[in-house]
Tab-separated table of C-alpha atoms in Angstrom:
chain	number	residue	atom	x	y	z
A	1	MET	CA	78.798	84.827	104.356
A	2	SER	CA	78.680	87.989	102.219
A	3	ARG	CA	81.934	89.835	101.602
A	4	GLU	CA	79.968	93.075	101.271
A	5	SER	CA	78.649	92.944	104.834
A	6	TYR	CA	81.528	91.385	106.749
A	7	THR	CA	84.066	93.521	108.605
A	8	ILE	CA	87.615	92.163	108.598
A	9	ALA	CA	89.034	94.727	111.035
A	10	GLY	CA	87.978	97.863	112.864
A	11	LEU	CA	90.067	100.856	113.914
A	12	GLU	CA	88.951	103.580	116.304
A	13	LEU	CA	91.000	106.702	115.651
A	14	SER	CA	90.917	110.359	116.620
A	15	ALA	CA	89.160	112.295	113.868
A	16	GLU	CA	90.829	115.212	112.136
A	17	SER	CA	89.412	118.343	113.732
A	18	GLY	CA	90.030	122.050	114.035
A	19	LYS	CA	92.674	123.410	116.407
A	20	SER	CA	89.964	124.984	118.560
A	21	CYS	CA	88.473	121.580	119.409
A	22	VAL	CA	89.304	120.780	123.047
A	23	VAL	CA	87.953	117.214	123.185
A	24	PRO	CA	89.053	115.013	120.262
A	25	THR	CA	86.333	112.997	118.573
A	26	LEU	CA	86.733	109.343	117.654
A	27	GLN	CA	86.049	107.874	114.242
A	28	THR	CA	85.564	104.163	113.559
A	29	TYR	CA	87.056	102.807	110.363
A	30	LYS	CA	85.828	99.436	109.128
A	31	ILE	CA	88.062	97.457	106.784
A	32	ARG	CA	85.983	95.153	104.589
A	33	LEU	CA	86.279	92.916	101.570
A	34	SER	CA	84.046	93.794	98.651
A	35	ARG	CA	82.982	92.355	95.333
A	36	SER	CA	80.444	95.119	94.797
A	37	GLY	CA	80.788	98.540	93.199
A	38	GLN	CA	80.800	100.486	96.456
A	39	ASN	CA	84.348	101.722	95.813
A	40	GLN	CA	83.645	102.945	92.280
A	41	ALA	CA	82.694	106.512	93.229
A	42	LEU	CA	85.914	106.933	95.204
A	43	LEU	CA	87.973	105.584	92.319
A	44	HIS	CA	86.247	107.886	89.848
A	45	ARG	CA	86.916	110.906	92.064
A	46	MET	CA	90.559	110.077	92.797
A	47	TYR	CA	91.498	109.096	89.245
A	48	ALA	CA	89.716	112.080	87.724
A	49	SER	CA	91.534	114.449	90.107
A	50	ARG	CA	94.832	113.158	88.696
A	51	GLY	CA	93.709	113.422	85.081
A	52	TYR	CA	93.693	109.659	84.509
A	53	SER	CA	91.449	107.762	82.140
A	54	MET	CA	89.443	105.323	84.255
A	55	GLU	CA	86.926	103.100	82.526
A	56	THR	CA	89.134	100.080	81.834
A	57	THR	CA	91.086	100.555	85.037
A	58	ILE	CA	88.124	100.287	87.381
A	59	SER	CA	86.376	97.394	85.643
A	60	HIS	CA	85.938	94.902	88.463
A	61	ALA	CA	87.800	91.627	87.980
A	62	PRO	CA	85.701	88.757	89.361
A	63	ASP	CA	88.762	87.053	90.843
A	64	ALA	CA	90.109	90.132	92.610
A	65	SER	CA	89.685	90.818	96.306
A	66	THR	CA	88.991	94.484	96.971
A	67	ILE	CA	89.733	95.932	100.388
A	68	VAL	CA	87.585	98.913	101.329
A	69	ALA	CA	88.171	101.233	104.292
A	70	GLN	CA	85.007	103.055	105.232
A	71	VAL	CA	83.460	105.270	107.873
A	72	GLY	CA	79.748	104.600	108.085
A	73	GLU	CA	78.685	103.907	104.516
A	74	ASN	CA	81.351	106.146	102.965
A	75	ALA	CA	84.280	104.409	101.246
A	76	LEU	CA	87.443	106.397	101.988
A	77	GLY	CA	90.081	103.980	100.777
A	78	THR	CA	90.293	101.039	98.398
A	79	LEU	CA	92.947	98.546	97.296
A	80	SER	CA	92.505	95.499	95.060
A	81	VAL	CA	94.473	92.249	95.114
A	82	ASN	CA	94.590	90.269	91.863
A	83	PHE	CA	96.023	86.778	92.055
A	84	LYS	CA	94.981	85.241	88.724
A	85	SER	CA	98.172	84.829	86.683
A	86	GLU	CA	96.538	85.046	83.264
A	87	ALA	CA	94.707	88.270	84.175
A	88	LEU	CA	97.492	90.423	85.629
A	89	SER	CA	97.155	93.991	84.374
A	90	ALA	CA	100.947	94.396	84.383
A	91	ALA	CA	101.248	91.648	81.756
A	92	GLN	CA	99.812	94.070	79.190
A	93	LEU	CA	102.570	96.665	79.681
A	94	TYR	CA	105.430	94.448	80.855
A	95	PRO	CA	104.822	91.047	79.191
A	96	GLU	CA	108.489	90.055	79.063
A	97	ILE	CA	109.046	90.796	82.757
A	98	ILE	CA	105.922	88.942	83.886
A	99	SER	CA	106.846	85.984	81.666
A	100	ARG	CA	110.361	85.907	83.126
A	101	LEU	CA	109.076	85.965	86.701
A	102	HIS	CA	106.656	83.144	85.949
A	103	ALA	CA	109.469	81.162	84.273
A	104	GLU	CA	111.503	81.574	87.469
A	105	GLY	CA	108.674	79.919	89.383
A	106	ARG	CA	107.442	83.106	91.060
A	107	ARG	CA	103.810	83.099	92.190
A	108	LEU	CA	102.725	86.655	91.479
A	109	CYS	CA	100.073	88.757	93.160
A	110	GLU	CA	99.189	92.205	91.843
A	111	PHE	CA	98.065	95.183	93.894
A	112	GLY	CA	96.018	97.770	92.022
A	113	ARG	CA	93.203	100.329	92.018
A	114	PHE	CA	94.635	101.971	95.133
A	115	ALA	CA	92.802	105.182	95.986
A	116	VAL	CA	92.466	107.103	99.249
A	117	ASP	CA	90.377	110.138	100.074
A	118	PRO	CA	92.722	113.128	100.640
A	119	ASN	CA	91.210	113.625	104.104
A	120	VAL	CA	92.517	110.246	105.238
A	121	ARG	CA	95.991	110.896	106.628
A	122	SER	CA	96.205	108.008	109.081
A	123	LYS	CA	99.101	105.622	108.551
A	124	ARG	CA	97.228	103.139	110.732
A	125	VAL	CA	94.406	102.948	108.181
A	126	LEU	CA	96.806	102.566	105.258
A	127	GLY	CA	98.909	100.069	107.182
A	128	ALA	CA	95.809	98.006	107.959
A	129	MET	CA	94.781	97.940	104.298
A	130	PHE	CA	98.211	96.868	103.057
A	131	HIS	CA	98.620	94.282	105.831
A	132	ILE	CA	95.297	92.650	104.946
A	133	ALA	CA	96.244	92.740	101.252
A	134	MET	CA	99.510	90.954	102.047
A	135	LEU	CA	97.698	88.332	104.121
A	136	ILE	CA	95.415	87.625	101.171
A	137	ALA	CA	98.389	87.444	98.808
A	138	CYS	CA	100.614	85.252	100.936
A	139	ARG	CA	98.562	83.259	103.432
A	140	LEU	CA	95.468	82.671	101.280
A	141	ARG	CA	96.914	82.560	97.750
A	142	GLY	CA	100.488	81.423	98.340
A	143	ALA	CA	102.076	84.289	96.438
A	144	SER	CA	105.852	84.677	96.552
A	145	ASP	CA	106.038	88.177	95.078
A	146	ILE	CA	103.878	91.302	94.806
A	147	ILE	CA	103.910	93.640	91.818
A	148	ILE	CA	102.203	96.964	91.248
A	149	GLU	CA	102.129	99.520	88.424
A	150	VAL	CA	102.402	103.120	89.645
A	151	ASN	CA	102.961	106.580	88.278
A	152	PRO	CA	106.699	107.428	88.474
A	153	ARG	CA	106.014	110.251	90.940
A	154	HIS	CA	104.637	107.722	93.447
A	155	VAL	CA	107.684	105.441	93.454
A	156	GLY	CA	109.164	107.141	96.524
A	157	PHE	CA	106.003	106.536	98.542
A	158	TYR	CA	105.901	102.801	97.834
A	159	HIS	CA	109.637	102.441	98.478
A	160	ARG	CA	109.531	104.243	101.820
A	161	ALA	CA	106.207	102.823	103.004
A	162	LEU	CA	106.619	99.159	102.053
A	163	GLY	CA	110.029	98.562	100.474
A	164	PHE	CA	108.993	98.198	96.818
A	165	SER	CA	111.743	98.575	94.196
A	166	ILE	CA	111.582	99.258	90.450
A	167	ILE	CA	111.611	96.164	88.261
A	168	GLY	CA	110.228	97.672	85.019
A	169	GLU	CA	111.235	100.969	83.432
A	170	GLU	CA	108.856	103.828	82.665
A	171	ARG	CA	106.333	103.144	79.895
A	172	LEU	CA	103.052	104.685	78.811
A	173	CYS	CA	100.105	102.845	80.329
A	174	GLN	CA	97.284	102.998	77.790
A	175	ARG	CA	94.672	101.981	80.370
A	176	VAL	CA	95.027	105.288	82.229
A	177	ASN	CA	96.850	107.287	79.527
A	178	ALA	CA	99.699	108.096	81.923
A	179	PRO	CA	103.307	106.982	82.503
A	180	ALA	CA	103.898	103.967	84.720
A	181	VAL	CA	106.713	101.954	86.222
A	182	LEU	CA	106.518	98.403	87.538
A	183	LEU	CA	107.388	97.864	91.196
A	184	HIS	CA	108.124	94.614	92.994
A	185	ILE	CA	108.554	93.274	96.509
A	186	PRO	CA	109.268	89.701	97.626
A	187	ILE	CA	106.721	88.420	100.136
A	188	ALA	CA	109.591	87.061	102.245
A	189	TYR	CA	110.926	90.593	102.759
A	190	ALA	CA	107.496	91.926	103.730
A	191	GLN	CA	107.020	89.082	106.203
A	192	GLN	CA	110.364	89.869	107.838
A	193	GLN	CA	109.348	93.506	108.268
A	194	ILE	CA	105.927	92.545	109.669
A	195	GLN	CA	107.521	90.199	112.204
A	196	ARG	CA	110.021	92.880	113.194
A	197	PHE	CA	107.739	95.915	113.385
A	198	GLY	CA	104.073	94.811	113.237
A	199	GLY	CA	101.943	96.075	116.115
A	200	ARG	CA	104.715	98.337	117.427
A	201	PRO	CA	103.684	101.920	116.535
A	202	GLU	CA	106.122	103.244	119.127
A	203	LEU	CA	108.914	102.383	116.669
A	204	ALA	CA	107.454	104.705	114.018
A	205	ALA	CA	109.599	107.608	115.268
A	206	LYS	CA	112.682	105.829	113.915
A	207	GLU	CA	111.196	103.480	111.310
A	208	ARG	CA	109.831	105.416	108.319
A	209	SER	CA	107.901	102.544	106.758
A	210	PHE	CA	104.262	101.626	107.395
A	211	TYR	CA	105.217	98.340	109.038
A	212	PRO	CA	104.971	99.608	112.663
A	213	TYR	CA	101.326	100.406	111.834
A	214	PHE	CA	100.625	96.835	110.721
A	215	PHE	CA	98.767	94.523	113.092
A	216	SER	CA	100.353	92.647	115.981
A	217	PRO	CA	100.810	88.839	115.665
A	218	VAL	CA	97.712	88.256	117.821
A	219	ASP	CA	95.551	90.618	115.763
A	220	GLU	CA	96.963	89.172	112.543
A	221	ALA	CA	95.892	85.662	113.582
A	222	GLY	CA	92.321	86.850	114.179
A	223	ILE	CA	92.175	88.685	110.858
A	224	LEU	CA	93.552	85.674	109.000
A	225	HIS	CA	90.876	83.483	110.601
A	226	ARG	CA	88.141	85.845	109.399
A	227	LEU	CA	89.643	85.928	105.908
A	228	GLN	CA	89.729	82.130	105.794
A	229	GLN	CA	86.049	81.993	106.736
A	230	LEU	CA	85.250	84.104	103.682
A	231	ASP	CA	87.529	82.255	101.281
């Protein structure tokens, strides 16, 4: 079955509209896996808007799973999951840290190439993307830890949204010609948060993370089944 044509999850959400609109319109987001270049235009636009160099960053790794959120044929969000130890991008900038984690027996998974259209403000869409990424990392690939390189100004977002913490100090990332820090989260912690908050958006008023916007246990089981069919 083709990853390019198979929907992993669908979300029907109220579309952003003007204040004068009396009846809200609904928009259907499809979350898919992709090995094609359909997310390249979005990456180009988002990275260019931040002044990043892009060519080596968006080269598509054949062993990476790329999650694409789209409305119709338009890709509005993308996130890649790289699970091949010898091809982790972070190993180029933080070789001693990656080597230490491997020596400790950690099974690393790397999130990367995260880009979202500025018009997408829904935490449900972002939560769905990150939940599916974590299912791929943990349930399909047996990862014990997730790492991600981010610009220092984005550290707060990843800490609040998912619980990432800094594991590597600021360095210049030559791939994008911008500063970066290395973030880390144990899969066990993420699983605890998913079990506690997943599928319970009513808790979002008190819980600042994205975890209340993750899927419920029942929905998670269905998504995992679809992912296993594609694996």
